mmCIF file with all atom_site columns, C-alpha atoms in Angstrom:
data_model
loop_
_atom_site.group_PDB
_atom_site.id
_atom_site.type_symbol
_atom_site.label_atom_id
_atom_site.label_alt_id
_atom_site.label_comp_id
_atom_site.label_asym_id
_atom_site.label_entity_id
_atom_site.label_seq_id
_atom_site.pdbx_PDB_ins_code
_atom_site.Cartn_x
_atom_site.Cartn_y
_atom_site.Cartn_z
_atom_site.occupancy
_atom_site.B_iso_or_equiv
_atom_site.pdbx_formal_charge
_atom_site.auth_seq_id
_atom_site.auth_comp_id
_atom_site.auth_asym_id
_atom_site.auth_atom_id
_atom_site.pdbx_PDB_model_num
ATOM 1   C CA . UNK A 1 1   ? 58.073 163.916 55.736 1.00 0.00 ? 1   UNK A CA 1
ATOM 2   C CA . UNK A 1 2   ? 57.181 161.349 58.513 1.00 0.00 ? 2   UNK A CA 1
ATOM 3   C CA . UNK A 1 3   ? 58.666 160.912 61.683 1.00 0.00 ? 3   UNK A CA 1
ATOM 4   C CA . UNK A 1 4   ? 57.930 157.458 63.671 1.00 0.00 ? 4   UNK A CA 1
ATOM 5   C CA . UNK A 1 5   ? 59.685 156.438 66.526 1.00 0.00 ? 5   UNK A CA 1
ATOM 6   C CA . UNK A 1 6   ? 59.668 153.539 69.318 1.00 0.00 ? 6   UNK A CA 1
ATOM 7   C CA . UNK A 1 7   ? 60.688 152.449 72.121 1.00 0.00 ? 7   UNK A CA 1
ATOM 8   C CA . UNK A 1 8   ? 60.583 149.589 74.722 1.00 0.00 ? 8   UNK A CA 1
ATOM 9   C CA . UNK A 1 9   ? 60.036 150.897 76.934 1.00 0.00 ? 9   UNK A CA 1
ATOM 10  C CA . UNK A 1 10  ? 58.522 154.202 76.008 1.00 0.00 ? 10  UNK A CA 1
ATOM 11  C CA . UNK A 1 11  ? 60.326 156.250 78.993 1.00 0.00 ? 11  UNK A CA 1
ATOM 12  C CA . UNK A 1 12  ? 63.538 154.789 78.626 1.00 0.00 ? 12  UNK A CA 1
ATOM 13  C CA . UNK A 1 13  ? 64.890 157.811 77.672 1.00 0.00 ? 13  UNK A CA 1
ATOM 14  C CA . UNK A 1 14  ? 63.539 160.008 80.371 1.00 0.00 ? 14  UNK A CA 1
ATOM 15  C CA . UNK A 1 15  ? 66.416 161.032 82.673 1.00 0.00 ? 15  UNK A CA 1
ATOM 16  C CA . UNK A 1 16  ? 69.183 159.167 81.162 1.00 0.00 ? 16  UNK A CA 1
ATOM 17  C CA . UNK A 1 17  ? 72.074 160.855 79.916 1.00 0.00 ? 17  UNK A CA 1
ATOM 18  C CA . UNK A 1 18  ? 71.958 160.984 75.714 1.00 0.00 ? 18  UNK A CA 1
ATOM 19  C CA . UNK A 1 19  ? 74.616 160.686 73.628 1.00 0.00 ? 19  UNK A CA 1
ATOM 20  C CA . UNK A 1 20  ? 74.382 162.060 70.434 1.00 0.00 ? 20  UNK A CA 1
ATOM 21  C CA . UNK A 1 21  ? 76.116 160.543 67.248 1.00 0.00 ? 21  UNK A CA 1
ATOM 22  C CA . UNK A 1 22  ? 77.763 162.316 64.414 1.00 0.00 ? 22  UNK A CA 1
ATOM 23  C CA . UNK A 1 23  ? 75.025 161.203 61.633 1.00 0.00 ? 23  UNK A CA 1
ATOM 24  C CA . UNK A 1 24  ? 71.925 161.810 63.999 1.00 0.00 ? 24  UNK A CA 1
ATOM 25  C CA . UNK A 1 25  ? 73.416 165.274 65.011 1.00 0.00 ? 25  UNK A CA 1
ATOM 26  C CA . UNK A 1 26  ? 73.488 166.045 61.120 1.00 0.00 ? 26  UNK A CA 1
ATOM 27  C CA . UNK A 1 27  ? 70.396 164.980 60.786 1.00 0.00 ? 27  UNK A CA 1
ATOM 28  C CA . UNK A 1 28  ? 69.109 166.941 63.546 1.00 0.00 ? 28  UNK A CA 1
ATOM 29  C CA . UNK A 1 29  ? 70.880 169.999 61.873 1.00 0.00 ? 29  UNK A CA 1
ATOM 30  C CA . UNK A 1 30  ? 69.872 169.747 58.337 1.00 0.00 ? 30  UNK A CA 1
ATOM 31  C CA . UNK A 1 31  ? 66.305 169.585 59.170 1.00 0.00 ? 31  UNK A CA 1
ATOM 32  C CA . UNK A 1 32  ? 64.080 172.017 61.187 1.00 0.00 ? 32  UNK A CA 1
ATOM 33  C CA . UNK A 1 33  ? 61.478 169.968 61.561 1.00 0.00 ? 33  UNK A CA 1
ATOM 34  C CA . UNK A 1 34  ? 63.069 166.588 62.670 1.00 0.00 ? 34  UNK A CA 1
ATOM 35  C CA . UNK A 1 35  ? 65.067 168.662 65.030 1.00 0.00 ? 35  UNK A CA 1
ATOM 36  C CA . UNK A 1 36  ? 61.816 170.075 66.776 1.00 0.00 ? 36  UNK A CA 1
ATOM 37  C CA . UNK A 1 37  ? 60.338 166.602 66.686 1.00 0.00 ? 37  UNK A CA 1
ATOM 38  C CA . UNK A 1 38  ? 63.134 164.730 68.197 1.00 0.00 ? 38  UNK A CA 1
ATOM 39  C CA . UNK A 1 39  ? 63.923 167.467 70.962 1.00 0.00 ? 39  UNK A CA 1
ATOM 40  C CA . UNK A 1 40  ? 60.145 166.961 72.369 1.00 0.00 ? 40  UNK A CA 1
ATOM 41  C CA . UNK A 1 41  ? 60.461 163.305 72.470 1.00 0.00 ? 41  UNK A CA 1
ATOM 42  C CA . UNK A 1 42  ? 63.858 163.715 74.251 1.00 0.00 ? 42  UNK A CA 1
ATOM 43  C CA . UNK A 1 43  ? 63.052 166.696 76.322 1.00 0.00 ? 43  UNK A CA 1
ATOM 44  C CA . UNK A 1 44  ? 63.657 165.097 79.774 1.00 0.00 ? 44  UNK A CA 1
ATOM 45  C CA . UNK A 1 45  ? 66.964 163.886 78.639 1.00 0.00 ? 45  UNK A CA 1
ATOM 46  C CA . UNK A 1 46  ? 70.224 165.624 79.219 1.00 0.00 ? 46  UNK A CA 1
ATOM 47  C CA . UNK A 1 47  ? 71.743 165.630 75.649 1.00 0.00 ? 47  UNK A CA 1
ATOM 48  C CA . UNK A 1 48  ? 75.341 165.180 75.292 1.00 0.00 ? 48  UNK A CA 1
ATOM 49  C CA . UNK A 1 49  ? 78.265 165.604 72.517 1.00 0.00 ? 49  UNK A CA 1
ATOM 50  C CA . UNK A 1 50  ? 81.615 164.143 73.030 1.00 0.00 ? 50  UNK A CA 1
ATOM 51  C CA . UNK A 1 51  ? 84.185 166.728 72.086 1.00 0.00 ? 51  UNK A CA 1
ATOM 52  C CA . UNK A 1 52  ? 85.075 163.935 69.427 1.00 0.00 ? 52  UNK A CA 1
ATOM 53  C CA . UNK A 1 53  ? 81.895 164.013 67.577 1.00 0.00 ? 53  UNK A CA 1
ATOM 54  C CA . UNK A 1 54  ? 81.920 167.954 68.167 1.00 0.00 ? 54  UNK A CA 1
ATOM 55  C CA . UNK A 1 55  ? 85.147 168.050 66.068 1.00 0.00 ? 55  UNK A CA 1
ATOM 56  C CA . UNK A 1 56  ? 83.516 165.595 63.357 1.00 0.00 ? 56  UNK A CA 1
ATOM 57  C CA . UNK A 1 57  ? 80.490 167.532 63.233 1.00 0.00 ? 57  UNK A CA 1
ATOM 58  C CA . UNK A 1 58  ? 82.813 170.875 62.413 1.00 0.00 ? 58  UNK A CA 1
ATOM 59  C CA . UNK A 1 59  ? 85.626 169.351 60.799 1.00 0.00 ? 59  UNK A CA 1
ATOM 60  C CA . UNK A 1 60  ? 85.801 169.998 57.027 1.00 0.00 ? 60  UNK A CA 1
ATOM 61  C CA . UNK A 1 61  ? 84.737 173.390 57.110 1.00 0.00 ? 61  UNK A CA 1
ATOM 62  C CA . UNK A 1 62  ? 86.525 175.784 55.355 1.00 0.00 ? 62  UNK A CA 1
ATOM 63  C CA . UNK A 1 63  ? 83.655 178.774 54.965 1.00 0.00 ? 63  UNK A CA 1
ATOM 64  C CA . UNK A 1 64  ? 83.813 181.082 58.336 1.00 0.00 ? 64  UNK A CA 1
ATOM 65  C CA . UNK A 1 65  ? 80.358 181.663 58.313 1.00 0.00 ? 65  UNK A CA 1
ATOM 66  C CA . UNK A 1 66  ? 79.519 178.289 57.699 1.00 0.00 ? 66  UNK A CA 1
ATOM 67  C CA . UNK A 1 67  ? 81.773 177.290 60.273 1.00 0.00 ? 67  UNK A CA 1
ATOM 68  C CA . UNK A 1 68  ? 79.491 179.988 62.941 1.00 0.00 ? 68  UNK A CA 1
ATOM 69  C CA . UNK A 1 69  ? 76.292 178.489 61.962 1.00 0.00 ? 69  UNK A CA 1
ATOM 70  C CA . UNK A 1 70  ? 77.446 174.984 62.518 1.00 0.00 ? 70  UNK A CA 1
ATOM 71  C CA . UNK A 1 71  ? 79.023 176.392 65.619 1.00 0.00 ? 71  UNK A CA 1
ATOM 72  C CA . UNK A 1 72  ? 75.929 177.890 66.793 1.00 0.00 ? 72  UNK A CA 1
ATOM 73  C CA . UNK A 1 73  ? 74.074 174.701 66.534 1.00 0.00 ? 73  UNK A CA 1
ATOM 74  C CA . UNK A 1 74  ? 75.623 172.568 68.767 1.00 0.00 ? 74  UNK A CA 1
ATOM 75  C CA . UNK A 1 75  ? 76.356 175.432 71.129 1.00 0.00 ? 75  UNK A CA 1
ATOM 76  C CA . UNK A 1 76  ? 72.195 175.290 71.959 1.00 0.00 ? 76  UNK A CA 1
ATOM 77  C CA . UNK A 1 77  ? 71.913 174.851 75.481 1.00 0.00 ? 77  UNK A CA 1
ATOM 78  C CA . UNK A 1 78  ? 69.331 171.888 74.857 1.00 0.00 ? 78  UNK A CA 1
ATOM 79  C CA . UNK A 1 79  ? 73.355 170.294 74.822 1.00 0.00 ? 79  UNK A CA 1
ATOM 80  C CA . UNK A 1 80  ? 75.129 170.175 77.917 1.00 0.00 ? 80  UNK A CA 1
ATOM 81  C CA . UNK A 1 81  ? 78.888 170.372 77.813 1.00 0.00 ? 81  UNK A CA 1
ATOM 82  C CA . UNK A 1 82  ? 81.331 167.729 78.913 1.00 0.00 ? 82  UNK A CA 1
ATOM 83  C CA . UNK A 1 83  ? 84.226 167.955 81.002 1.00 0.00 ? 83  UNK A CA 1
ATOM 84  C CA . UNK A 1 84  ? 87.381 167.229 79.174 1.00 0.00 ? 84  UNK A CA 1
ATOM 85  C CA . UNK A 1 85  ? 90.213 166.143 81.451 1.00 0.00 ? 85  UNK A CA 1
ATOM 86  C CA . UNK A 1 86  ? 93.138 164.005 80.616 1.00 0.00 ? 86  UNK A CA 1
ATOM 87  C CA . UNK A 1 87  ? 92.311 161.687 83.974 1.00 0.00 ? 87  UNK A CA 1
ATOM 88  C CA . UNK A 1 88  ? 88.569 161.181 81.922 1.00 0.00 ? 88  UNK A CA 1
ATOM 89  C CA . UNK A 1 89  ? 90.214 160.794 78.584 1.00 0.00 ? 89  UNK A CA 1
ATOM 90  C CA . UNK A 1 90  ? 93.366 158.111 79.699 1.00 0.00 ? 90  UNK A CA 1
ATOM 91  C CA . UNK A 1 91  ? 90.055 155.798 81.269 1.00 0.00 ? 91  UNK A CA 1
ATOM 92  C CA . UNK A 1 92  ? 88.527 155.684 78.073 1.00 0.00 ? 92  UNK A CA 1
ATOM 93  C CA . UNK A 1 93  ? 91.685 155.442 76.344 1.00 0.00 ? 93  UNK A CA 1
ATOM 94  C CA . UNK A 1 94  ? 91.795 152.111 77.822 1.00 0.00 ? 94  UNK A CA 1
ATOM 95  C CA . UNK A 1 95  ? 88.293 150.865 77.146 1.00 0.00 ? 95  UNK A CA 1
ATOM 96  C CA . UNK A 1 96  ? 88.816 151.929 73.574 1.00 0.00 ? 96  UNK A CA 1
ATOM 97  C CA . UNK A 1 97  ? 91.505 149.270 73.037 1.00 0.00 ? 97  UNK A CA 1
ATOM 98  C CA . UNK A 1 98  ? 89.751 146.460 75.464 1.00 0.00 ? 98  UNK A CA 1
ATOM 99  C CA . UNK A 1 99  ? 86.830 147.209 73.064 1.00 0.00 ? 99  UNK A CA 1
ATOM 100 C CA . UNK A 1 100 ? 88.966 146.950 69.827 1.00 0.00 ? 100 UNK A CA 1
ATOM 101 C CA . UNK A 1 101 ? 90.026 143.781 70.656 1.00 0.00 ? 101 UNK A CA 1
ATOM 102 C CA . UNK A 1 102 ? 87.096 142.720 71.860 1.00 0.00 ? 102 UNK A CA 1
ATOM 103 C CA . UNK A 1 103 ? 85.708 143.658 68.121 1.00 0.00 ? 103 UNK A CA 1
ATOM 104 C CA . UNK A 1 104 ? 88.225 142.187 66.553 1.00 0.00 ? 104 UNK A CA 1
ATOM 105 C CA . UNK A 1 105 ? 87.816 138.784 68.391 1.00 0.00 ? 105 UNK A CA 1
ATOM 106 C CA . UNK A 1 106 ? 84.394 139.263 67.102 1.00 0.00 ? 106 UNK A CA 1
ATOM 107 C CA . UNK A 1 107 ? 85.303 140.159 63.627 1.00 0.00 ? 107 UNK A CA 1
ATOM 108 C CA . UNK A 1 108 ? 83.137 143.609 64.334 1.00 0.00 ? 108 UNK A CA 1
ATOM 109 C CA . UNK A 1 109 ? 85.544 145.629 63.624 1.00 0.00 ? 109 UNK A CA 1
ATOM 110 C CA . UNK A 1 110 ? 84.819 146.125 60.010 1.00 0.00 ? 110 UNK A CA 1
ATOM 111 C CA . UNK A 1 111 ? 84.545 150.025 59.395 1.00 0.00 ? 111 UNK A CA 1
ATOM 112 C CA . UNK A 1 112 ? 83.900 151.301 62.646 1.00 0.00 ? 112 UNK A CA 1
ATOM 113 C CA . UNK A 1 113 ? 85.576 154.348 63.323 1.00 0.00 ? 113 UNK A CA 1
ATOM 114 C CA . UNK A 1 114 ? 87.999 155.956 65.769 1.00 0.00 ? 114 UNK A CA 1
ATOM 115 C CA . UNK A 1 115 ? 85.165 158.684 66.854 1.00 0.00 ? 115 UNK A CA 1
ATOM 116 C CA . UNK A 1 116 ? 83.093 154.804 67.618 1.00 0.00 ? 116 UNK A CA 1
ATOM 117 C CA . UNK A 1 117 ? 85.391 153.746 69.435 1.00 0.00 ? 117 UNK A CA 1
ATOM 118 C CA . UNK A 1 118 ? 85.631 156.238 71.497 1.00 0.00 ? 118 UNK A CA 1
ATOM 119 C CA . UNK A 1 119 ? 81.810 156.663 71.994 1.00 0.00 ? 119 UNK A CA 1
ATOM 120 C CA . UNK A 1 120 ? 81.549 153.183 73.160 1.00 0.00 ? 120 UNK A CA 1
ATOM 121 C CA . UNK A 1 121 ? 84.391 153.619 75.496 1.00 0.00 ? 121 UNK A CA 1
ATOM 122 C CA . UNK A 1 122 ? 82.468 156.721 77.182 1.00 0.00 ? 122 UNK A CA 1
ATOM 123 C CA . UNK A 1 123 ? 79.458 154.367 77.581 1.00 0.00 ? 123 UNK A CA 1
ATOM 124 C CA . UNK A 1 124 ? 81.966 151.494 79.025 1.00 0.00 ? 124 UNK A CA 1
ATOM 125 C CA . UNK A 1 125 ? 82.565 154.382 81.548 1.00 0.00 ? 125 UNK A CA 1
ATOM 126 C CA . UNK A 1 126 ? 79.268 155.774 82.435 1.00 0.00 ? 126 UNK A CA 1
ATOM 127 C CA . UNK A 1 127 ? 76.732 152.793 82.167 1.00 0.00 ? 127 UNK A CA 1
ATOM 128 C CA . UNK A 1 128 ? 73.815 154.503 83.104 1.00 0.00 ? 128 UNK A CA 1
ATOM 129 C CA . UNK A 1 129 ? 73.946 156.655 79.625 1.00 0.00 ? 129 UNK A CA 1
ATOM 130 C CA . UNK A 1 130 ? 72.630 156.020 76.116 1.00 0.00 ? 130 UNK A CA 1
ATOM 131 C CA . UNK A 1 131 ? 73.537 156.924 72.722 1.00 0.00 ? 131 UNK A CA 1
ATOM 132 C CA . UNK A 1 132 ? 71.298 157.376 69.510 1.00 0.00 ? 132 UNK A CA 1
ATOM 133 C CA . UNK A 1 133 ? 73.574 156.236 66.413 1.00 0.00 ? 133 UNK A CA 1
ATOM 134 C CA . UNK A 1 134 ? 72.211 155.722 62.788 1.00 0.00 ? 134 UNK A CA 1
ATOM 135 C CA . UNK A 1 135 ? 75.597 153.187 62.721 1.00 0.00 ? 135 UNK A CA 1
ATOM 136 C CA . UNK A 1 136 ? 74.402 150.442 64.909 1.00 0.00 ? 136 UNK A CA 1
ATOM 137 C CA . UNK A 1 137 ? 77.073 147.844 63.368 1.00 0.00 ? 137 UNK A CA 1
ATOM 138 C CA . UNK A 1 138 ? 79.340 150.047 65.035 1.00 0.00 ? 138 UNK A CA 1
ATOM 139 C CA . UNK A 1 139 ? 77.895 148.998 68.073 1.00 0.00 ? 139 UNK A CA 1
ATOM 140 C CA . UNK A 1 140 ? 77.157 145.474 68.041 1.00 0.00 ? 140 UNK A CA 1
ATOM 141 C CA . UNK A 1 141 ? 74.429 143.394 69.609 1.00 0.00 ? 141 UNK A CA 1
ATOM 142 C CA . UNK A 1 142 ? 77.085 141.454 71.321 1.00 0.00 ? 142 UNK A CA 1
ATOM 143 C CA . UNK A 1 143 ? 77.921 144.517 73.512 1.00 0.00 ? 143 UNK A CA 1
ATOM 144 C CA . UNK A 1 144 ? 75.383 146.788 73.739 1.00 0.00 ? 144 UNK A CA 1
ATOM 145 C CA . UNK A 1 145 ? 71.338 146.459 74.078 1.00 0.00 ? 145 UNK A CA 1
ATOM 146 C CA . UNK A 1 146 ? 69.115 148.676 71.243 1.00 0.00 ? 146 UNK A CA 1
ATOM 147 C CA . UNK A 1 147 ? 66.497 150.169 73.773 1.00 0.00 ? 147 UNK A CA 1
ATOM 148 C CA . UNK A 1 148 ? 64.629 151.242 70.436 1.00 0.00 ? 148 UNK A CA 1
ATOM 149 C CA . UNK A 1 149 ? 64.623 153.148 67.010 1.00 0.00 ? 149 UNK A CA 1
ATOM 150 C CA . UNK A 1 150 ? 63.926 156.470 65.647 1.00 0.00 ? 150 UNK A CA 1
ATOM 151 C CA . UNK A 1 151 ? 62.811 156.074 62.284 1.00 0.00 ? 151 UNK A CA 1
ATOM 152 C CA . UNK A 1 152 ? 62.631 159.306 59.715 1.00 0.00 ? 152 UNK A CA 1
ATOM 153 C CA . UNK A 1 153 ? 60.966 158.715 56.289 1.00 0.00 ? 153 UNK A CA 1
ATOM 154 C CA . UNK A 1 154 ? 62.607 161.271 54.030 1.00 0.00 ? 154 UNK A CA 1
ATOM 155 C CA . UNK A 1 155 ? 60.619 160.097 50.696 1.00 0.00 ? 155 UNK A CA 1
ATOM 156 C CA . UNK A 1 156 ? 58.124 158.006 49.930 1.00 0.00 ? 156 UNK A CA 1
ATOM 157 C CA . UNK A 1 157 ? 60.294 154.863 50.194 1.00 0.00 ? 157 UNK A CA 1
ATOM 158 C CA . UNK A 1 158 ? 63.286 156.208 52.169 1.00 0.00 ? 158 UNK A CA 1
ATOM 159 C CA . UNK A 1 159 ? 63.867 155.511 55.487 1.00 0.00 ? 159 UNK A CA 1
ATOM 160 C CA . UNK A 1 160 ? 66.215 156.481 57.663 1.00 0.00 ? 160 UNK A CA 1
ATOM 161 C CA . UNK A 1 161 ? 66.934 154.650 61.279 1.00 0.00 ? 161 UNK A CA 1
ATOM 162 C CA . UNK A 1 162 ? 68.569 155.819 64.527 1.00 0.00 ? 162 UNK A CA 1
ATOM 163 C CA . UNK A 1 163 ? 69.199 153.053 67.223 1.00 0.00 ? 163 UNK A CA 1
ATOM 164 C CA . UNK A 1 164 ? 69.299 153.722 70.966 1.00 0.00 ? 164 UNK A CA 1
ATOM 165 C CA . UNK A 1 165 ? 71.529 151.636 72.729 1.00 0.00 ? 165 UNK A CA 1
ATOM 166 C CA . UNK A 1 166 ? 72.872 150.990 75.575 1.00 0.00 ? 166 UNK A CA 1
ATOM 167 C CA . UNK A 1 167 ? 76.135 149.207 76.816 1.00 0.00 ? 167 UNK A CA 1
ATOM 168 C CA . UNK A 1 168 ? 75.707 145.499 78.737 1.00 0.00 ? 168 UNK A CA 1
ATOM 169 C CA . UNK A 1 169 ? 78.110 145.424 80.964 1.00 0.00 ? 169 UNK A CA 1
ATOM 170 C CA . UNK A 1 170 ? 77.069 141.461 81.616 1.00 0.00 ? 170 UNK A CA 1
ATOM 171 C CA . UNK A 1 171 ? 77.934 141.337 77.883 1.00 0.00 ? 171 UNK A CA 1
ATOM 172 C CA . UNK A 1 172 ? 80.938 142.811 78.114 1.00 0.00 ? 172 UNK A CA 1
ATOM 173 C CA . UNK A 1 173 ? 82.280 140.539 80.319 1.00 0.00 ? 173 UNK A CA 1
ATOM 174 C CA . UNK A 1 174 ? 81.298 137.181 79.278 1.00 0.00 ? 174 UNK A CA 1
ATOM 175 C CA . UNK A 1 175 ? 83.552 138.676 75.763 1.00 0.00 ? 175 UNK A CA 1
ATOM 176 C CA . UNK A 1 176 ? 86.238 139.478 78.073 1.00 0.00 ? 176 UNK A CA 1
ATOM 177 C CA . UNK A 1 177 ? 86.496 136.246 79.262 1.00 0.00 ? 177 UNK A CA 1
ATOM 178 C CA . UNK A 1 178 ? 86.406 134.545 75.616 1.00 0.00 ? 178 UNK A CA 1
ATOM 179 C CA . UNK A 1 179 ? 88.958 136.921 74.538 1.00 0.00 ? 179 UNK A CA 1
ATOM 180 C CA . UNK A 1 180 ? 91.591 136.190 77.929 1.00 0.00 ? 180 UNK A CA 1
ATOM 181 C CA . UNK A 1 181 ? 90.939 132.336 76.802 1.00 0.00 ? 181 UNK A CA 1
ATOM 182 C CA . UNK A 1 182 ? 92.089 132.969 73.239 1.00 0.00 ? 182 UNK A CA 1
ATOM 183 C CA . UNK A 1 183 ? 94.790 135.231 74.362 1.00 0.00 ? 183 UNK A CA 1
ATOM 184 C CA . UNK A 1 184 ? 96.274 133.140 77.129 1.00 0.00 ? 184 UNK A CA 1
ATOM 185 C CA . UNK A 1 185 ? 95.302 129.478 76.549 1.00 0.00 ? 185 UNK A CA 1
ATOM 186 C CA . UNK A 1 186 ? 96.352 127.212 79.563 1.00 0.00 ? 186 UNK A CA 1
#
């Protein structure tokens, strides 16, 4: 197995607050070595998983000690906890459904998923974080900035690549103001 990664600029990660998706935390989990690999390259960065993406990461489970392992994982202290407070959650409530329309209006809104949603809507709400996703349609160009890719080669012509990104808030805006002109025309 090969591991390549890059990024512009190489120490973009260093410092900034990581969020982790749902398929690069399975990845992470159902291979030793990737996991080692990708925790040295993102050693200076606090990593974080939203209590969504915790529950899609456990959900399905039925086996108890499956369940534990699984458990265990995530429970590493390489990941810091959030706080989880309904004043935190109601902010991002509303981002979720600014963003929605906002994908809509941008016909992006093709298959991405309640758990994206919400991840966007956390980085809406704390700019200064990133988030490594293996779904980067869910997180269009139009709206957020890939900082660079983490690519694993599982075979000899399989690869598999995680985007970094990061949300424009410029971006943002300049949609916001095409969506309030198709909303309310004058």
């Amino acid at each position: 197995m090969n591991f390549f990664y890059a990024l512009t600029p190489p120490d973009c990660l260093h410092g900034q607050h990581v969020y982790l998706d749902g398929d690069f935390l399975g990845m992470l989990f159902s291979d030793g070595q990737i996991f080692q690999k990708c925790i040295s390259i993102l050693s200076k960065s606090p990593l974080l998983i939203d209590p969504l993406v915790e529950i899609e990461f456990l959900r399905d489970i039925f086996l108890p000690e499956q369940f534990k392992i699984k458990n265990a994982f995530i429970s590493q202290p390489i990941f810091l906890p959030l706080a989880r407070s309904q004043e935190i959650f109601l902010k991002i409530l509303e981002n979720v459904l600014v963003l929605s329309k906002i994908y809509a209006h941008q016909n992006k809104s093709k298959g991405v998923s309640f758990v994206d949603l919400f991840l966007a809507a956390t980085l809406m709400k704390q700019p200064q974080s990133l988030l490594i996703t293996g779904n980067k349609k869910h997180f269009p160009s139009t709206l957020f900035d890939t900082l660079g890719v983490i690519n694993i080669q599982q075979g000899d012509d399989l690869f598999k690549a995680f985007f970094i990104v990061k949300f424009n808030e410029t971006a943002f805006q300049q949609a916001s103001l095409k969506l309030k002109r198709v909303s309310n025309p004058i």
